[in-house]
PDB file of C-alpha atoms and ligand atoms in Angstrom:
ATOM      1  CA  MET A   1       0.000   0.000   0.000  1.00  0.00           C
ATOM      2  CA  PRO A   2       1.429   3.411  -0.893  1.00  0.00           C
ATOM      3  CA  ARG A   3       1.811   5.781   2.016  1.00  0.00           C
ATOM      4  CA  LYS A   4      -0.870   8.482   2.064  1.00  0.00           C
ATOM      5  CA  PRO A   5       0.895  11.844   2.281  1.00  0.00           C
ATOM      6  CA  LEU A   6       0.119  13.989   5.310  1.00  0.00           C
ATOM      7  CA  ILE A   7       0.208  17.775   5.072  1.00  0.00           C
ATOM      8  CA  ALA A   8       0.089  19.360   8.512  1.00  0.00           C
ATOM      9  CA  ALA A   9      -0.234  23.002   9.506  1.00  0.00           C
ATOM     10  CA  ASN A  10       1.580  24.067  12.641  1.00  0.00           C
ATOM     11  CA  TRP A  11       0.103  27.438  13.564  1.00  0.00           C
ATOM     12  CA  LYS A  12       2.424  27.863  16.559  1.00  0.00           C
ATOM     13  CA  MET A  13       1.288  30.741  18.812  1.00  0.00           C
ATOM     14  CA  TYR A  14      -0.733  32.527  16.154  1.00  0.00           C
ATOM     15  CA  LYS A  15      -4.458  33.205  15.624  1.00  0.00           C
ATOM     16  CA  THR A  16      -7.299  33.898  18.043  1.00  0.00           C
ATOM     17  CA  PRO A  17     -10.377  31.654  17.803  1.00  0.00           C
ATOM     18  CA  VAL A  18     -12.120  34.210  15.568  1.00  0.00           C
ATOM     19  CA  GLN A  19      -9.099  34.415  13.263  1.00  0.00           C
ATOM     20  CA  ALA A  20      -8.984  30.612  13.164  1.00  0.00           C
ATOM     21  CA  GLN A  21     -12.648  30.476  12.101  1.00  0.00           C
ATOM     22  CA  GLU A  22     -11.993  33.057   9.399  1.00  0.00           C
ATOM     23  CA  PHE A  23      -9.144  30.903   8.087  1.00  0.00           C
ATOM     24  CA  PHE A  24     -11.448  27.897   7.780  1.00  0.00           C
ATOM     25  CA  LYS A  25     -14.131  29.868   5.930  1.00  0.00           C
ATOM     26  CA  LEU A  26     -11.602  30.687   3.231  1.00  0.00           C
ATOM     27  CA  PHE A  27      -9.552  27.476   3.346  1.00  0.00           C
ATOM     28  CA  LEU A  28     -12.194  24.739   3.176  1.00  0.00           C
ATOM     29  CA  PRO A  29     -13.604  25.660  -0.260  1.00  0.00           C
ATOM     30  CA  LEU A  30     -10.051  25.568  -1.630  1.00  0.00           C
ATOM     31  CA  VAL A  31      -9.522  21.955  -0.551  1.00  0.00           C
ATOM     32  CA  ALA A  32     -13.069  20.612  -0.969  1.00  0.00           C
ATOM     33  CA  ASN A  33     -13.042  16.929  -1.996  1.00  0.00           C
ATOM     34  CA  HIS A  34      -9.271  16.777  -1.670  1.00  0.00           C
ATOM     35  CA  ASP A  35      -8.574  13.147  -0.965  1.00  0.00           C
ATOM     36  CA  ARG A  36      -5.037  12.522  -2.188  1.00  0.00           C
ATOM     37  CA  ASP A  37      -3.431  13.743   1.042  1.00  0.00           C
ATOM     38  CA  GLU A  38      -4.413  13.708   4.687  1.00  0.00           C
ATOM     39  CA  ILE A  39      -4.795  17.342   5.826  1.00  0.00           C
ATOM     40  CA  VAL A  40      -4.316  18.352   9.459  1.00  0.00           C
ATOM     41  CA  VAL A  41      -4.397  21.756  11.112  1.00  0.00           C
ATOM     42  CA  CYS A  42      -2.823  22.198  14.552  1.00  0.00           C
ATOM     43  CA  PRO A  43      -3.948  25.480  16.128  1.00  0.00           C
ATOM     44  CA  SER A  44      -3.229  26.623  19.666  1.00  0.00           C
ATOM     45  CA  PHE A  45      -5.240  24.951  22.421  1.00  0.00           C
ATOM     46  CA  THR A  46      -7.708  27.835  22.717  1.00  0.00           C
ATOM     47  CA  SER A  47      -8.790  27.444  19.096  1.00  0.00           C
ATOM     48  CA  ILE A  48      -9.017  23.656  18.854  1.00  0.00           C
ATOM     49  CA  SER A  49     -12.721  23.409  19.721  1.00  0.00           C
ATOM     50  CA  VAL A  50     -13.888  26.159  17.380  1.00  0.00           C
ATOM     51  CA  VAL A  51     -11.740  24.810  14.592  1.00  0.00           C
ATOM     52  CA  ILE A  52     -13.116  21.301  15.051  1.00  0.00           C
ATOM     53  CA  ALA A  53     -16.612  22.761  14.761  1.00  0.00           C
ATOM     54  CA  ALA A  54     -15.591  24.765  11.687  1.00  0.00           C
ATOM     55  CA  ALA A  55     -14.030  21.709  10.008  1.00  0.00           C
ATOM     56  CA  THR A  56     -16.910  19.298  10.648  1.00  0.00           C
ATOM     57  CA  GLY A  57     -17.723  17.257   7.571  1.00  0.00           C
ATOM     58  CA  SER A  58     -14.730  18.588   5.631  1.00  0.00           C
ATOM     59  CA  GLY A  59     -12.205  15.777   5.967  1.00  0.00           C
ATOM     60  CA  VAL A  60      -9.663  18.176   7.513  1.00  0.00           C
ATOM     61  CA  ALA A  61      -8.422  16.750  10.805  1.00  0.00           C
ATOM     62  CA  ILE A  62      -7.451  18.826  13.821  1.00  0.00           C
ATOM     63  CA  GLY A  63      -4.493  18.281  16.094  1.00  0.00           C
ATOM     64  CA  ALA A  64      -2.669  19.825  19.019  1.00  0.00           C
ATOM     65  CA  GLN A  65       0.875  21.193  19.072  1.00  0.00           C
ATOM     66  CA  ASN A  66       1.790  19.529  22.344  1.00  0.00           C
ATOM     67  CA  MET A  67       0.330  17.319  25.045  1.00  0.00           C
ATOM     68  CA  HIS A  68       1.239  16.092  28.526  1.00  0.00           C
ATOM     69  CA  PHE A  69       2.084  12.415  29.029  1.00  0.00           C
ATOM     70  CA  ALA A  70      -0.222  11.980  32.030  1.00  0.00           C
ATOM     71  CA  ASP A  71      -3.973  11.536  31.784  1.00  0.00           C
ATOM     72  CA  GLU A  72      -4.506  14.071  34.568  1.00  0.00           C
ATOM     73  CA  GLY A  73      -2.672  15.492  37.544  1.00  0.00           C
ATOM     74  CA  ALA A  74      -1.155  18.489  39.267  1.00  0.00           C
ATOM     75  CA  TYR A  75       0.609  19.885  36.188  1.00  0.00           C
ATOM     76  CA  THR A  76      -0.258  23.567  36.096  1.00  0.00           C
ATOM     77  CA  GLY A  77      -0.528  24.942  32.593  1.00  0.00           C
ATOM     78  CA  GLU A  78      -0.534  21.571  30.830  1.00  0.00           C
ATOM     79  CA  THR A  79      -3.126  19.865  28.650  1.00  0.00           C
ATOM     80  CA  SER A  80      -3.893  16.163  28.904  1.00  0.00           C
ATOM     81  CA  PRO A  81      -4.597  13.576  26.231  1.00  0.00           C
ATOM     82  CA  LEU A  82      -8.042  12.947  27.741  1.00  0.00           C
ATOM     83  CA  MET A  83      -8.938  16.617  27.325  1.00  0.00           C
ATOM     84  CA  LEU A  84      -7.814  16.617  23.715  1.00  0.00           C
ATOM     85  CA  LYS A  85      -9.645  13.362  23.012  1.00  0.00           C
ATOM     86  CA  ALA A  86     -12.825  14.713  24.598  1.00  0.00           C
ATOM     87  CA  ILE A  87     -12.984  17.637  22.189  1.00  0.00           C
ATOM     88  CA  GLY A  88     -12.135  15.564  19.124  1.00  0.00           C
ATOM     89  CA  ALA A  89      -8.484  16.260  18.357  1.00  0.00           C
ATOM     90  CA  THR A  90      -6.949  13.350  16.449  1.00  0.00           C
ATOM     91  CA  HIS A  91      -3.307  14.326  15.888  1.00  0.00           C
ATOM     92  CA  VAL A  92      -0.594  15.752  18.105  1.00  0.00           C
ATOM     93  CA  ILE A  93       2.787  17.280  17.276  1.00  0.00           C
ATOM     94  CA  LEU A  94       5.415  16.061  19.748  1.00  0.00           C
ATOM     95  CA  GLY A  95       8.923  17.360  20.373  1.00  0.00           C
ATOM     96  CA  HIS A  96       8.861  20.277  17.968  1.00  0.00           C
ATOM     97  CA  SER A  97      12.259  21.978  17.969  1.00  0.00           C
ATOM     98  CA  GLU A  98      10.717  25.063  19.589  1.00  0.00           C
ATOM     99  CA  ARG A  99       9.519  22.828  22.449  1.00  0.00           C
ATOM    100  CA  ARG A 100      13.003  21.360  22.690  1.00  0.00           C
ATOM    101  CA  GLN A 101      14.721  24.747  22.492  1.00  0.00           C
ATOM    102  CA  TYR A 102      12.510  26.996  24.640  1.00  0.00           C
ATOM    103  CA  PHE A 103      10.815  24.495  26.945  1.00  0.00           C
ATOM    104  CA  ALA A 104      13.686  22.083  27.473  1.00  0.00           C
ATOM    105  CA  GLU A 105      11.889  19.038  26.064  1.00  0.00           C
ATOM    106  CA  THR A 106      14.162  16.020  25.843  1.00  0.00           C
ATOM    107  CA  ASP A 107      13.967  12.814  23.844  1.00  0.00           C
ATOM    108  CA  GLU A 108      13.071  11.064  27.090  1.00  0.00           C
ATOM    109  CA  LEU A 109      10.061  13.318  27.686  1.00  0.00           C
ATOM    110  CA  ILE A 110       8.974  13.093  24.042  1.00  0.00           C
ATOM    111  CA  ASN A 111       9.200   9.314  24.323  1.00  0.00           C
ATOM    112  CA  LYS A 112       6.786   9.344  27.276  1.00  0.00           C
ATOM    113  CA  LYS A 113       4.400  11.575  25.348  1.00  0.00           C
ATOM    114  CA  LEU A 114       4.632   9.299  22.313  1.00  0.00           C
ATOM    115  CA  LYS A 115       3.666   6.258  24.369  1.00  0.00           C
ATOM    116  CA  THR A 116       0.708   8.170  25.809  1.00  0.00           C
ATOM    117  CA  ALA A 117      -0.321   9.327  22.351  1.00  0.00           C
ATOM    118  CA  LEU A 118      -0.295   5.755  21.008  1.00  0.00           C
ATOM    119  CA  HIS A 119      -2.179   4.513  24.062  1.00  0.00           C
ATOM    120  CA  HIS A 120      -4.944   7.048  23.393  1.00  0.00           C
ATOM    121  CA  GLN A 121      -4.940   6.438  19.629  1.00  0.00           C
ATOM    122  CA  PHE A 122      -3.713   9.822  18.539  1.00  0.00           C
ATOM    123  CA  ILE A 123      -1.646  10.192  15.393  1.00  0.00           C
ATOM    124  CA  PRO A 124       1.613  11.514  16.826  1.00  0.00           C
ATOM    125  CA  ILE A 125       3.885  13.649  14.656  1.00  0.00           C
ATOM    126  CA  VAL A 126       7.300  13.302  16.286  1.00  0.00           C
ATOM    127  CA  CYS A 127       9.794  15.993  15.288  1.00  0.00           C
ATOM    128  CA  VAL A 128      13.521  15.457  14.887  1.00  0.00           C
ATOM    129  CA  GLY A 129      16.193  17.620  13.291  1.00  0.00           C
ATOM    130  CA  GLU A 130      19.664  19.041  13.642  1.00  0.00           C
ATOM    131  CA  VAL A 131      20.637  22.635  14.400  1.00  0.00           C
ATOM    132  CA  LEU A 132      22.984  24.497  12.058  1.00  0.00           C
ATOM    133  CA  ALA A 133      26.090  24.005  14.198  1.00  0.00           C
ATOM    134  CA  GLU A 134      25.451  20.245  14.211  1.00  0.00           C
ATOM    135  CA  ARG A 135      25.084  20.127  10.427  1.00  0.00           C
ATOM    136  CA  GLU A 136      28.220  22.205   9.946  1.00  0.00           C
ATOM    137  CA  ALA A 137      30.139  19.944  12.310  1.00  0.00           C
ATOM    138  CA  GLY A 138      29.088  16.889  10.286  1.00  0.00           C
ATOM    139  CA  LYS A 139      26.924  15.615  13.133  1.00  0.00           C
ATOM    140  CA  THR A 140      23.555  15.461  11.368  1.00  0.00           C
ATOM    141  CA  GLU A 141      23.463  11.649  11.236  1.00  0.00           C
ATOM    142  CA  GLU A 142      24.488  11.279  14.838  1.00  0.00           C
ATOM    143  CA  VAL A 143      21.805  13.747  15.996  1.00  0.00           C
ATOM    144  CA  LEU A 144      19.041  12.171  13.921  1.00  0.00           C
ATOM    145  CA  LEU A 145      19.909   8.673  15.111  1.00  0.00           C
ATOM    146  CA  ARG A 146      20.074   9.791  18.742  1.00  0.00           C
ATOM    147  CA  GLN A 147      16.715  11.580  18.517  1.00  0.00           C
ATOM    148  CA  THR A 148      15.018   8.747  16.629  1.00  0.00           C
ATOM    149  CA  ARG A 149      16.261   6.153  19.107  1.00  0.00           C
ATOM    150  CA  GLY A 150      15.424   8.328  22.088  1.00  0.00           C
ATOM    151  CA  CYS A 151      11.925   9.171  20.929  1.00  0.00           C
ATOM    152  CA  LEU A 152      11.115   5.543  20.033  1.00  0.00           C
ATOM    153  CA  ALA A 153      12.823   3.978  23.050  1.00  0.00           C
ATOM    154  CA  GLY A 154      11.013   1.091  24.654  1.00  0.00           C
ATOM    155  CA  LEU A 155       8.640   0.616  21.729  1.00  0.00           C
ATOM    156  CA  THR A 156      10.766  -2.187  20.370  1.00  0.00           C
ATOM    157  CA  ALA A 157       9.556  -4.701  22.891  1.00  0.00           C
ATOM    158  CA  GLY A 158       6.667  -6.388  21.191  1.00  0.00           C
ATOM    159  CA  ILE A 159       4.963  -3.483  19.452  1.00  0.00           C
ATOM    160  CA  SER A 160       3.040  -4.746  16.448  1.00  0.00           C
ATOM    161  CA  ALA A 161       3.081  -3.064  13.071  1.00  0.00           C
ATOM    162  CA  ALA A 162      -0.563  -2.137  13.626  1.00  0.00           C
ATOM    163  CA  GLU A 163       0.192  -0.513  16.971  1.00  0.00           C
ATOM    164  CA  ALA A 164       3.097   1.453  15.525  1.00  0.00           C
ATOM    165  CA  SER A 165       1.316   2.420  12.312  1.00  0.00           C
ATOM    166  CA  PRO A 166      -0.018   5.791  13.521  1.00  0.00           C
ATOM    167  CA  ILE A 167       3.495   7.107  14.204  1.00  0.00           C
ATOM    168  CA  VAL A 168       4.588   9.901  11.891  1.00  0.00           C
ATOM    169  CA  ILE A 169       8.072  11.410  12.031  1.00  0.00           C
ATOM    170  CA  ALA A 170       8.767  14.947  10.840  1.00  0.00           C
ATOM    171  CA  TYR A 171      12.319  15.723   9.809  1.00  0.00           C
ATOM    172  CA  GLU A 172      12.738  19.410  10.491  1.00  0.00           C
ATOM    173  CA  PRO A 173      16.267  20.769  10.173  1.00  0.00           C
ATOM    174  CA  VAL A 174      16.165  23.531  12.776  1.00  0.00           C
ATOM    175  CA  TRP A 175      18.164  25.909  10.559  1.00  0.00           C
ATOM    176  CA  ALA A 176      15.374  25.735   7.969  1.00  0.00           C
ATOM    177  CA  ILE A 177      12.511  26.580  10.327  1.00  0.00           C
ATOM    178  CA  GLY A 178      11.146  30.065   9.813  1.00  0.00           C
ATOM    179  CA  THR A 179      14.314  31.147   8.023  1.00  0.00           C
ATOM    180  CA  GLY A 180      13.270  30.848   4.388  1.00  0.00           C
ATOM    181  CA  LYS A 181      16.128  28.342   3.924  1.00  0.00           C
ATOM    182  CA  THR A 182      14.901  24.952   2.799  1.00  0.00           C
ATOM    183  CA  ALA A 183      16.847  21.736   2.841  1.00  0.00           C
ATOM    184  CA  THR A 184      17.553  20.610  -0.694  1.00  0.00           C
ATOM    185  CA  PRO A 185      15.490  17.583  -1.717  1.00  0.00           C
ATOM    186  CA  GLN A 186      18.742  15.609  -1.575  1.00  0.00           C
ATOM    187  CA  MET A 187      19.441  16.655   2.038  1.00  0.00           C
ATOM    188  CA  ALA A 188      15.879  15.828   3.032  1.00  0.00           C
ATOM    189  CA  CYS A 189      16.008  12.452   1.262  1.00  0.00           C
ATOM    190  CA  GLU A 190      19.286  11.512   2.923  1.00  0.00           C
ATOM    191  CA  ALA A 191      17.812  12.321   6.335  1.00  0.00           C
ATOM    192  CA  HIS A 192      14.567  10.471   5.575  1.00  0.00           C
ATOM    193  CA  ALA A 193      16.433   7.380   4.368  1.00  0.00           C
ATOM    194  CA  LEU A 194      18.559   7.380   7.509  1.00  0.00           C
ATOM    195  CA  ILE A 195      15.511   7.680   9.768  1.00  0.00           C
ATOM    196  CA  ARG A 196      13.601   4.988   7.866  1.00  0.00           C
ATOM    197  CA  ALA A 197      16.529   2.586   8.074  1.00  0.00           C
ATOM    198  CA  GLU A 198      16.830   3.186  11.807  1.00  0.00           C
ATOM    199  CA  VAL A 199      13.094   2.624  12.310  1.00  0.00           C
ATOM    200  CA  ALA A 200      13.436  -0.629  10.351  1.00  0.00           C
ATOM    201  CA  ARG A 201      16.212  -1.701  12.679  1.00  0.00           C
ATOM    202  CA  LEU A 202      14.222  -0.739  15.783  1.00  0.00           C
ATOM    203  CA  LEU A 203      10.666  -1.684  14.851  1.00  0.00           C
ATOM    204  CA  GLY A 204      10.975  -3.898  11.798  1.00  0.00           C
ATOM    205  CA  ASN A 205      10.603  -3.519   8.051  1.00  0.00           C
ATOM    206  CA  GLU A 206       6.838  -3.458   7.984  1.00  0.00           C
ATOM    207  CA  VAL A 207       6.646  -0.486  10.351  1.00  0.00           C
ATOM    208  CA  ALA A 208       9.418   1.320   8.475  1.00  0.00           C
ATOM    209  CA  ASP A 209       7.783   0.730   5.075  1.00  0.00           C
ATOM    210  CA  ASN A 210       4.499   2.166   6.318  1.00  0.00           C
ATOM    211  CA  LEU A 211       6.064   5.043   8.266  1.00  0.00           C
ATOM    212  CA  ARG A 212       5.266   8.481   6.956  1.00  0.00           C
ATOM    213  CA  ILE A 213       8.231  10.841   7.210  1.00  0.00           C
ATOM    214  CA  LEU A 214       7.325  14.484   6.684  1.00  0.00           C
ATOM    215  CA  TYR A 215       9.692  17.277   5.796  1.00  0.00           C
ATOM    216  CA  GLY A 216       9.378  20.600   7.604  1.00  0.00           C
ATOM    217  CA  GLY A 217      11.306  23.844   7.411  1.00  0.00           C
ATOM    218  CA  SER A 218      10.267  26.745   5.165  1.00  0.00           C
ATOM    219  CA  VAL A 219       7.895  24.686   3.027  1.00  0.00           C
ATOM    220  CA  LYS A 220       6.178  27.217   0.733  1.00  0.00           C
ATOM    221  CA  PRO A 221       3.829  27.016  -2.252  1.00  0.00           C
ATOM    222  CA  ASP A 222       6.783  27.391  -4.626  1.00  0.00           C
ATOM    223  CA  ASN A 223       8.890  24.537  -3.245  1.00  0.00           C
ATOM    224  CA  ALA A 224       6.173  22.113  -2.112  1.00  0.00           C
ATOM    225  CA  THR A 225       5.904  20.266  -5.435  1.00  0.00           C
ATOM    226  CA  THR A 226       9.649  19.639  -5.723  1.00  0.00           C
ATOM    227  CA  LEU A 227       9.805  18.299  -2.183  1.00  0.00           C
ATOM    228  CA  MET A 228       6.627  16.247  -2.424  1.00  0.00           C
ATOM    229  CA  ASN A 229       7.745  14.633  -5.686  1.00  0.00           C
ATOM    230  CA  GLU A 230      10.488  12.822  -3.795  1.00  0.00           C
ATOM    231  CA  PRO A 231       9.298   9.272  -3.122  1.00  0.00           C
ATOM    232  CA  ASP A 232      10.753   9.278   0.379  1.00  0.00           C
ATOM    233  CA  ILE A 233       9.048  12.544   1.431  1.00  0.00           C
ATOM    234  CA  ASP A 234       5.602  11.574   2.651  1.00  0.00           C
ATOM    235  CA  GLY A 235       4.245  14.986   3.463  1.00  0.00           C
ATOM    236  CA  ALA A 236       5.048  18.313   5.027  1.00  0.00           C
ATOM    237  CA  LEU A 237       4.860  20.076   8.355  1.00  0.00           C
ATOM    238  CA  VAL A 238       4.216  23.698   7.504  1.00  0.00           C
ATOM    239  CA  GLY A 239       4.607  26.658   9.846  1.00  0.00           C
ATOM    240  CA  GLY A 240       4.573  30.204   8.459  1.00  0.00           C
ATOM    241  CA  ALA A 241       3.027  29.329   5.092  1.00  0.00           C
ATOM    242  CA  SER A 242       0.104  27.558   6.769  1.00  0.00           C
ATOM    243  CA  LEU A 243      -1.226  30.727   8.386  1.00  0.00           C
ATOM    244  CA  ASP A 244      -2.657  32.045   5.152  1.00  0.00           C
ATOM    245  CA  PRO A 245      -5.516  29.998   3.645  1.00  0.00           C
ATOM    246  CA  GLN A 246      -4.483  30.538   0.015  1.00  0.00           C
ATOM    247  CA  SER A 247      -0.878  29.693   0.664  1.00  0.00           C
ATOM    248  CA  PHE A 248      -1.645  26.568   2.696  1.00  0.00           C
ATOM    249  CA  ALA A 249      -4.190  25.436   0.092  1.00  0.00           C
ATOM    250  CA  LYS A 250      -1.555  25.817  -2.643  1.00  0.00           C
ATOM    251  CA  ILE A 251       0.772  23.594  -0.645  1.00  0.00           C
ATOM    252  CA  VAL A 252      -1.956  21.001  -0.083  1.00  0.00           C
ATOM    253  CA  ASN A 253      -2.783  21.095  -3.798  1.00  0.00           C
ATOM    254  CA  TYR A 254       0.895  20.782  -4.883  1.00  0.00           C
TER     255      TYR A 254
HETATM  256  P1  PGA B   1       8.205  27.004   8.942  1.00  0.00           P
HETATM  257  O1  PGA B   1       7.965  26.152  10.275  1.00  0.00           O
HETATM  258  O2  PGA B   1       7.387  26.364   7.847  1.00  0.00           O
HETATM  259  O3  PGA B   1       7.705  28.398   9.286  1.00  0.00           O
HETATM  260  O4  PGA B   1       9.649  26.983   8.642  1.00  0.00           O
HETATM  261  C1  PGA B   1       7.918  24.756  10.240  1.00  0.00           C
HETATM  262  C2  PGA B   1       7.699  24.222  11.626  1.00  0.00           C
HETATM  263  O5  PGA B   1       8.184  24.846  12.584  1.00  0.00           O
HETATM  264  O6  PGA B   1       7.060  23.184  11.804  1.00  0.00           O
END
C-alpha cells in the first residue's frame, strides 16, 4: 500500500479563535473533496474546539501542538490527552524543535508523550532535526539517530506493526525553520532514508515501510511540489506558510 501523504499546519502561537474560524471559511472551499493527502491543522489549544466545529464534515483533521504524558494530575498549565480526546483532536505534534529549544523538552520526555499518544490512539507527529552548528560539524546523522532512538525507546519490545502504524516522524532541520532556507530535496532524502533505516532496525521492516516521514522547514507554495515529488518525502509540516488559507491550500494542492 502506498503511504498516504500527510500535510500538517503548525500554527504555533498565532491566531485567536475568531481568526482561526476566518481561516477555515476561506480554506475549506479551496480543498473541498481533496482526498489525495491527509490534511491536518494544529492550532493553539484555545482554538481547537472552534476549529473542530468549523471543520466538521470537511475531511480536515485537527491536532494539538503539544500534550502532557499523564492523563490528569497536578501539572499547572498543561493539557492532557483525555482533554484533547474529549474535544475531538486526532493528531498531536510532539517534540517540535521550539519545544526542545525553549521548553527544554528532551527525547526522554517526548518518548513518554509518544507512548501516551499511542495509548490514546492519537496520530503523533514526532519531530527530529539538527541545528545548524550540528550540520556544519558533520553531526547530522548522529543527531538524527540519537533523537530517533530516544523518541522511540522502549517501543521495540513487542509493538506490532498495527500498533506502531499511527506514528509519523517529521524531519525538520532547525536551521530551515522560519528562516526561508529549505533543505535541498537531496538533504531531506538523505535524512529520511537514515531515519527509515533506523526505524526498520528498531521496529521492523513493515513499520518502516508504512512510516510516513514528513519534511518541515520553510515549506512554501513554490517549493512544495519539488519536495513532495520525492518518493521518500511523505508529506510536510508547515509553519509560516500555513497561516494564510491561500498559501496553505496551494501547498496542499501541490
Ligand atoms: P516554517 O515552520 O514552515 O515556518 O519553517 C515549520 C515548523 O516549525 O514546523
